Short mmCIF file of N, CA and C in Angstrom, two decimals:
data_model
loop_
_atom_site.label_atom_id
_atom_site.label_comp_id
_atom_site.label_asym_id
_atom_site.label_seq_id
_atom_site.Cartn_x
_atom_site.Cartn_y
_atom_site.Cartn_z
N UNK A 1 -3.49 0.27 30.72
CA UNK A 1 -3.41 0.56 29.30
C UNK A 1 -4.55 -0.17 28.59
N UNK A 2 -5.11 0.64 27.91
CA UNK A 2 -6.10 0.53 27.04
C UNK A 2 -6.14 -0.34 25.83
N UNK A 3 -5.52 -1.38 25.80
CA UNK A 3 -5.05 -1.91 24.09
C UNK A 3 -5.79 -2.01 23.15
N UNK A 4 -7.18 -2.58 23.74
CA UNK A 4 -8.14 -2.94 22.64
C UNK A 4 -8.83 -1.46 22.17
N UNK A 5 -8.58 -0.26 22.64
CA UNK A 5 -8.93 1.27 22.27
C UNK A 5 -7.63 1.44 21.39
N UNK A 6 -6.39 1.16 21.79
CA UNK A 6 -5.42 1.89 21.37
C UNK A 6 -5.24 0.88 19.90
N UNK A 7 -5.28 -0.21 19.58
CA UNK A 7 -5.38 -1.10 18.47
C UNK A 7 -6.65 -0.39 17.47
N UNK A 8 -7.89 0.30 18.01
CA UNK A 8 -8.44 0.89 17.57
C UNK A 8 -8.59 2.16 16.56
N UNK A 9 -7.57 2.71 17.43
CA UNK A 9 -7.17 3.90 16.77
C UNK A 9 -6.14 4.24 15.91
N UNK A 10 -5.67 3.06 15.98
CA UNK A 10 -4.15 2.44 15.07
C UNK A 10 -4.81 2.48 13.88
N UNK A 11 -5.48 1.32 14.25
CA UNK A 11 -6.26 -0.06 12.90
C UNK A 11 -6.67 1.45 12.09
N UNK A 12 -8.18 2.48 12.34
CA UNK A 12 -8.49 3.52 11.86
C UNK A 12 -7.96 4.55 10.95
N UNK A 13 -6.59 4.51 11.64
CA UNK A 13 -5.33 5.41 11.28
C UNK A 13 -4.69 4.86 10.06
N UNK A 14 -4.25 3.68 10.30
CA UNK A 14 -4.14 2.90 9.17
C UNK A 14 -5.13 2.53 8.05
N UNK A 15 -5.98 2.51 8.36
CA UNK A 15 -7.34 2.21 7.60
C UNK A 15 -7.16 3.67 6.18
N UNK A 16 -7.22 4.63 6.88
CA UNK A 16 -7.23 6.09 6.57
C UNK A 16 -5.86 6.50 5.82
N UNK A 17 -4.71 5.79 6.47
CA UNK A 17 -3.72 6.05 5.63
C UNK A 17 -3.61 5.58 4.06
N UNK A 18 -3.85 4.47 4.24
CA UNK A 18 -3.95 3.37 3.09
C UNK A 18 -5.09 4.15 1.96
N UNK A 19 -5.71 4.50 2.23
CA UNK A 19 -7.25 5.29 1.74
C UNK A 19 -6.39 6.25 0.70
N UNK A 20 -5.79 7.40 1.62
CA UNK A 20 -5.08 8.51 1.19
C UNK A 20 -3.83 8.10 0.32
N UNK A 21 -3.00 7.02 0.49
CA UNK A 21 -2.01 6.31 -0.19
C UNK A 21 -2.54 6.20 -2.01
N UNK A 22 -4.25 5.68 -1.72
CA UNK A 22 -4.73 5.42 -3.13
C UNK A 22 -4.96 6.86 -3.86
N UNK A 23 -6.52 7.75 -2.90
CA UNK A 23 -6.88 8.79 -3.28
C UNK A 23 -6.00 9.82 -2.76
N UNK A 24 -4.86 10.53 -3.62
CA UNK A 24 -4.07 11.62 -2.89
C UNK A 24 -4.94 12.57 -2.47
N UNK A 25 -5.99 12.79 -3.70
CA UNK A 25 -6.18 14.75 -3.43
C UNK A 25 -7.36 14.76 -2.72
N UNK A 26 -8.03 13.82 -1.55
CA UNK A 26 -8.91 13.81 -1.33
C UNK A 26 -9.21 14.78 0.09
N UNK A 27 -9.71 16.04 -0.15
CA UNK A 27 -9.22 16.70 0.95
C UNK A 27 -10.13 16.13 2.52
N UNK A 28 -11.50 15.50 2.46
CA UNK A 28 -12.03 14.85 3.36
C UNK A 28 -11.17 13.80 4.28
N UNK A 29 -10.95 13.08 3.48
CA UNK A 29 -9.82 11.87 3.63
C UNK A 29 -9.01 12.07 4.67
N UNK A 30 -7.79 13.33 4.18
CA UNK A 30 -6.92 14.29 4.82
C UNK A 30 -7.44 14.60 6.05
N UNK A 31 -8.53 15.03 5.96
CA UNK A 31 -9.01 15.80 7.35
C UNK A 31 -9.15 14.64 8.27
N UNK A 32 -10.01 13.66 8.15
CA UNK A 32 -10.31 12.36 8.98
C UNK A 32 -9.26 12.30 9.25
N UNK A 33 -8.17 11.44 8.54
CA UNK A 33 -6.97 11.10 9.27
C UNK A 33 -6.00 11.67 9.90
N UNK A 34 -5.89 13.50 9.71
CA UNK A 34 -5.19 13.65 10.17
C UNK A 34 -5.75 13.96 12.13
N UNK A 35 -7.30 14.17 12.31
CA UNK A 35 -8.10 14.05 13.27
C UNK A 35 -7.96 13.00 14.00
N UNK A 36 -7.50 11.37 13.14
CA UNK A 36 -7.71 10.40 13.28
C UNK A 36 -6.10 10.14 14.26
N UNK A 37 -5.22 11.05 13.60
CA UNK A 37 -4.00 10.19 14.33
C UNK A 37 -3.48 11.34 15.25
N UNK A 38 -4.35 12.52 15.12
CA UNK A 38 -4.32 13.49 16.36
C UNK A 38 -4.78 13.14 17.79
N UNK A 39 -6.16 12.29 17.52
CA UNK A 39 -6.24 11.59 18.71
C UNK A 39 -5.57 10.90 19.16
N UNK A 40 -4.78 9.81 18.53
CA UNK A 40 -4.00 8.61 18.90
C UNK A 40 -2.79 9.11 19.70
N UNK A 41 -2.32 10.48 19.05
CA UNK A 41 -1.19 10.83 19.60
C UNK A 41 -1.27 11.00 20.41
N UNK A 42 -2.28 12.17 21.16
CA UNK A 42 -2.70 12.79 21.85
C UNK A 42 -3.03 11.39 23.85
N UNK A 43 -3.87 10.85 22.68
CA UNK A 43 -3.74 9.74 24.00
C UNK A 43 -2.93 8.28 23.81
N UNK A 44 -1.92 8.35 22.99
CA UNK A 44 -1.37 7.04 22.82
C UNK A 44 0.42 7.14 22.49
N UNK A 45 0.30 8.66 22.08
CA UNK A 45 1.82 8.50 21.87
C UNK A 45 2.97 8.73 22.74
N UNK A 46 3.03 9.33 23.84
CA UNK A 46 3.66 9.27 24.63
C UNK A 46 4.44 7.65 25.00
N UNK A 47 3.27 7.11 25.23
CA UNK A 47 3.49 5.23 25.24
C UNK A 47 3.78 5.26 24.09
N UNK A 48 3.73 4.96 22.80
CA UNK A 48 4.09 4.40 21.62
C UNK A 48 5.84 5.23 21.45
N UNK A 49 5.98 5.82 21.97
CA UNK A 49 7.49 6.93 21.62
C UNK A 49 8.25 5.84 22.36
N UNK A 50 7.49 5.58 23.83
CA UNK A 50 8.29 4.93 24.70
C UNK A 50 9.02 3.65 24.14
N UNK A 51 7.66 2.98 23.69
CA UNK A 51 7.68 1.69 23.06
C UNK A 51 9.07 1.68 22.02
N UNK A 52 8.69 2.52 21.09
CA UNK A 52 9.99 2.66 20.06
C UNK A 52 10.86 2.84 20.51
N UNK A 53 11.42 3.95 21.72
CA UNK A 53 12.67 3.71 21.91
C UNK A 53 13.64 2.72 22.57
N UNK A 54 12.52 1.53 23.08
CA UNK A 54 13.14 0.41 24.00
C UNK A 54 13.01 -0.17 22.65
N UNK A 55 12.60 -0.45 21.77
CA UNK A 55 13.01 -1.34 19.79
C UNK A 55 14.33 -0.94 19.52
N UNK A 56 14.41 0.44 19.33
CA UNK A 56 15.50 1.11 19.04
C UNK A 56 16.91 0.79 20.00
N UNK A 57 16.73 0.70 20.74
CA UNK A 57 17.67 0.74 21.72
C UNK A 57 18.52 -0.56 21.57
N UNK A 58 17.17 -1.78 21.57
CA UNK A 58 16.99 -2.66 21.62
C UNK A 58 18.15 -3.31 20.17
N UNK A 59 17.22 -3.56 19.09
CA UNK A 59 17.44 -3.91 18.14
C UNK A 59 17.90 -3.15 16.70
N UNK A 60 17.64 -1.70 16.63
CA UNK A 60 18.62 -0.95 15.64
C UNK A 60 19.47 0.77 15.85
N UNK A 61 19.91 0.22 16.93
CA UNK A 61 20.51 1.43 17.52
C UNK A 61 21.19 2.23 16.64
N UNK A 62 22.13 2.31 15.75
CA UNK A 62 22.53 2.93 14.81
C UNK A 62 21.51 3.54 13.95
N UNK A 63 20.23 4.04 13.83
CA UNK A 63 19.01 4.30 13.13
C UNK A 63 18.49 5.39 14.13
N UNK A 64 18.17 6.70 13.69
CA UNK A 64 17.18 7.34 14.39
C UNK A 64 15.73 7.11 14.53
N UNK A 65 15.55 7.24 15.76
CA UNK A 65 13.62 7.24 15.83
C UNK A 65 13.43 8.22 15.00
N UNK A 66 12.22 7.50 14.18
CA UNK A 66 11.73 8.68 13.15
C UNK A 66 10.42 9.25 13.95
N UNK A 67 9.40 9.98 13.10
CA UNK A 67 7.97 10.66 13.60
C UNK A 67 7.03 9.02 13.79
N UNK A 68 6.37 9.44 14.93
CA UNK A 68 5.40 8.17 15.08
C UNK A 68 4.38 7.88 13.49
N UNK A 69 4.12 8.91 13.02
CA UNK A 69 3.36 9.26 11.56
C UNK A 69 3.97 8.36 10.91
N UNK A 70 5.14 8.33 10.49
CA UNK A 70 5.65 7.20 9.42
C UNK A 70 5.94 5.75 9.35
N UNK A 71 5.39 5.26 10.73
CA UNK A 71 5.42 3.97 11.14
C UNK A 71 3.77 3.81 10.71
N UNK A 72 3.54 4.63 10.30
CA UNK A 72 1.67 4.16 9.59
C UNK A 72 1.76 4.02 8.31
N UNK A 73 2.78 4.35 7.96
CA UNK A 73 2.83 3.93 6.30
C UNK A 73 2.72 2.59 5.72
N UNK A 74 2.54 2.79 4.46
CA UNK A 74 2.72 0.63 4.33
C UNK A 74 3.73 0.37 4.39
N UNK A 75 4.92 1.34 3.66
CA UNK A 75 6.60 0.43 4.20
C UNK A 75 6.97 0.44 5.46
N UNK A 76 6.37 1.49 6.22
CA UNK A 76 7.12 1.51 7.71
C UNK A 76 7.81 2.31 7.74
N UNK A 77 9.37 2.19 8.21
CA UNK A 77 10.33 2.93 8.32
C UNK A 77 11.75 1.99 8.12
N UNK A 78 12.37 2.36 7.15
CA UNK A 78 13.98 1.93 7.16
C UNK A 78 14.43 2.00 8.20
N UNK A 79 15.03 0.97 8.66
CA UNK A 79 15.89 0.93 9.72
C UNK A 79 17.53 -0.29 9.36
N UNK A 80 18.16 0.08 10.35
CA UNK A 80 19.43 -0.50 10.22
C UNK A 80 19.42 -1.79 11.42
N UNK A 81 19.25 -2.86 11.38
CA UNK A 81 18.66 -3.82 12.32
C UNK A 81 19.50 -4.54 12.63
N UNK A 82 20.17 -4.80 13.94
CA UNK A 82 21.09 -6.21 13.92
C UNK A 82 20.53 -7.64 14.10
N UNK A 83 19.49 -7.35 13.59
CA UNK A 83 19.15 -9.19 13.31
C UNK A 83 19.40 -9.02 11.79
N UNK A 84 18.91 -8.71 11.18
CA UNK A 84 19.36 -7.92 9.57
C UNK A 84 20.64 -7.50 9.55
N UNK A 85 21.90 -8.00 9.29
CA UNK A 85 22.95 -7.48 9.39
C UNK A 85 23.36 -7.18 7.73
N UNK A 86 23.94 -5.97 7.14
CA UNK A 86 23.86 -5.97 5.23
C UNK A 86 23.12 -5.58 5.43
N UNK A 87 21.32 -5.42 5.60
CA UNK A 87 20.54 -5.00 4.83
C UNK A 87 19.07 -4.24 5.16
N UNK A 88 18.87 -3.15 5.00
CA UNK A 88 18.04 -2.42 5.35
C UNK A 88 16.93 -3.07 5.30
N UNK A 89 16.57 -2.76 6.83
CA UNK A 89 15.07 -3.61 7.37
C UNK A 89 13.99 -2.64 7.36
N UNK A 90 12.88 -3.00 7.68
CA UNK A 90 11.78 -1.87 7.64
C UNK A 90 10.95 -2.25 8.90
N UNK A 91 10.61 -1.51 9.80
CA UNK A 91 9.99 -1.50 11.13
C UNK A 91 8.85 -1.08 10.77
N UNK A 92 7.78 -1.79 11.31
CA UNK A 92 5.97 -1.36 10.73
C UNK A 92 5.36 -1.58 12.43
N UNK A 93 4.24 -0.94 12.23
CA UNK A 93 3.72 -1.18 13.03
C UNK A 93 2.35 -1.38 12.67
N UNK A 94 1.54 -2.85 13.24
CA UNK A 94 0.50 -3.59 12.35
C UNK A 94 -0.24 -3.50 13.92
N UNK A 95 -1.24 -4.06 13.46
CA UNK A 95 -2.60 -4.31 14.43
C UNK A 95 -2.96 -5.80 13.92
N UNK A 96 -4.41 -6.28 15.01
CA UNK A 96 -4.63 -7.36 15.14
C UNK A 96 -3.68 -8.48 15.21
N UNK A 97 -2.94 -9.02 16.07
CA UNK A 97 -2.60 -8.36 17.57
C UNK A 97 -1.80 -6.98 17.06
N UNK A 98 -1.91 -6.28 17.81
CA UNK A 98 -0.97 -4.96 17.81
C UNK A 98 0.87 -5.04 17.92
N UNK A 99 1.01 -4.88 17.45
CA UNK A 99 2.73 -5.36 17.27
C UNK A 99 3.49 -4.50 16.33
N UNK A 100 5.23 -4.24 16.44
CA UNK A 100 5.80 -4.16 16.01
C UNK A 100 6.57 -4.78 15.33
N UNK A 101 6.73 -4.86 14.04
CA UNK A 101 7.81 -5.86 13.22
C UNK A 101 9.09 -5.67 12.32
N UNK A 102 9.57 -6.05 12.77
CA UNK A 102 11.23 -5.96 11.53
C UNK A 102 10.93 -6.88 10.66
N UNK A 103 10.71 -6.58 9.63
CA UNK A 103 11.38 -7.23 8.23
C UNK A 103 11.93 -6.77 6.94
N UNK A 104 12.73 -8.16 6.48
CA UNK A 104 13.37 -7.55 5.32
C UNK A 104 12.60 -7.65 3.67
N UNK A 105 12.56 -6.56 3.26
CA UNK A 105 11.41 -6.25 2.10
C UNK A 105 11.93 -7.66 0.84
N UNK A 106 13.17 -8.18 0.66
CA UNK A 106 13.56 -8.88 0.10
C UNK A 106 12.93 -10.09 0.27
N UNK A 107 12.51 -10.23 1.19
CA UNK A 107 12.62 -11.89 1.76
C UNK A 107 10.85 -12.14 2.61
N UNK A 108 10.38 -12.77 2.79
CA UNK A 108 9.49 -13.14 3.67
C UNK A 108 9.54 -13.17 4.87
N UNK A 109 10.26 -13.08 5.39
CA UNK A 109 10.87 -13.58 7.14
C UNK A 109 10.52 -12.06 7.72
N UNK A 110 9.83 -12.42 9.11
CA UNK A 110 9.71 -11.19 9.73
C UNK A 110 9.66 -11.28 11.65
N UNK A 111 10.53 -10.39 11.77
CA UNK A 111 10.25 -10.90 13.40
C UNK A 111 9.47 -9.55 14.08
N UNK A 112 8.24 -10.18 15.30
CA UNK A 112 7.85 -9.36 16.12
C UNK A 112 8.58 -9.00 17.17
N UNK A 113 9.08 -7.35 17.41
CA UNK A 113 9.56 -6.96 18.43
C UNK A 113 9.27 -6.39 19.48
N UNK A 114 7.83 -6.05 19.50
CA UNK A 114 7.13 -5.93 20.45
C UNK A 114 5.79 -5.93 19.96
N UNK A 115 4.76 -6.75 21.37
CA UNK A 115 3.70 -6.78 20.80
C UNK A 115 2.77 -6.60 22.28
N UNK A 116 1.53 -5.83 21.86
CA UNK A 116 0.83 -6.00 23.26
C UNK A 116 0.18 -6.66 24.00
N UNK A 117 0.50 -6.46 25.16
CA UNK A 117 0.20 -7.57 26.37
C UNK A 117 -1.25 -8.11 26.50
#
């Protein structure tokens, strides 16, 4: 596994999301990223599906896996977490190191649940 490619194409993806988050109607923008996370999928998501569902399994089983797409957002994805017990957590997935994180939007505290090797 490729990490320092696949952190690459994350970081990009994200880069691009955040872009489009500011400028909605930018139809260039659109095109890059959606090119941008066609590749990733294409060679990264199979592993990243995997990844999520050993989180899921793991730590908020009552929560459906959502689309890999919405873990690029800046909130992440709501999830129902049992380290978070009460209160809706949000699962992100960040780069530099590449990792997955639960935290609660209330509070500062955040734990990594998986991160790459």
């Amino acid at each position: 596994m490729n990490t320092q490619e696949l952190n690459k194409l994350i970081l990009k993806a994200l880069q691009l999301r955040s872009q489009i988050e500011m400028y909605q109607n930018d139809p260039s923008l659109l095109e890059s990223y959606e090119q941008s996370f066609n590749q990733l999928k294409l060679k990264y998501g199979q592993y990243l599906e995997e990844i999520l569902f050993e989180i899921y399994d793991e730590h908020c089983a009552d929560s459906p896996v959502e689309n890999l797409e919405k873990y690029l957002s800046t909130n992440g994805v709501e999830v129902e977490a049992d380290d978070f017990p009460g209160v809706k957590a949000q699962l992100q997935l960040k780069t530099e190191p590449l990792r997955f994180v639960l935290h609660n939007p209330q509070t500062t505290y955040e734990e990594t649940v998986w991160k790459a090797a």
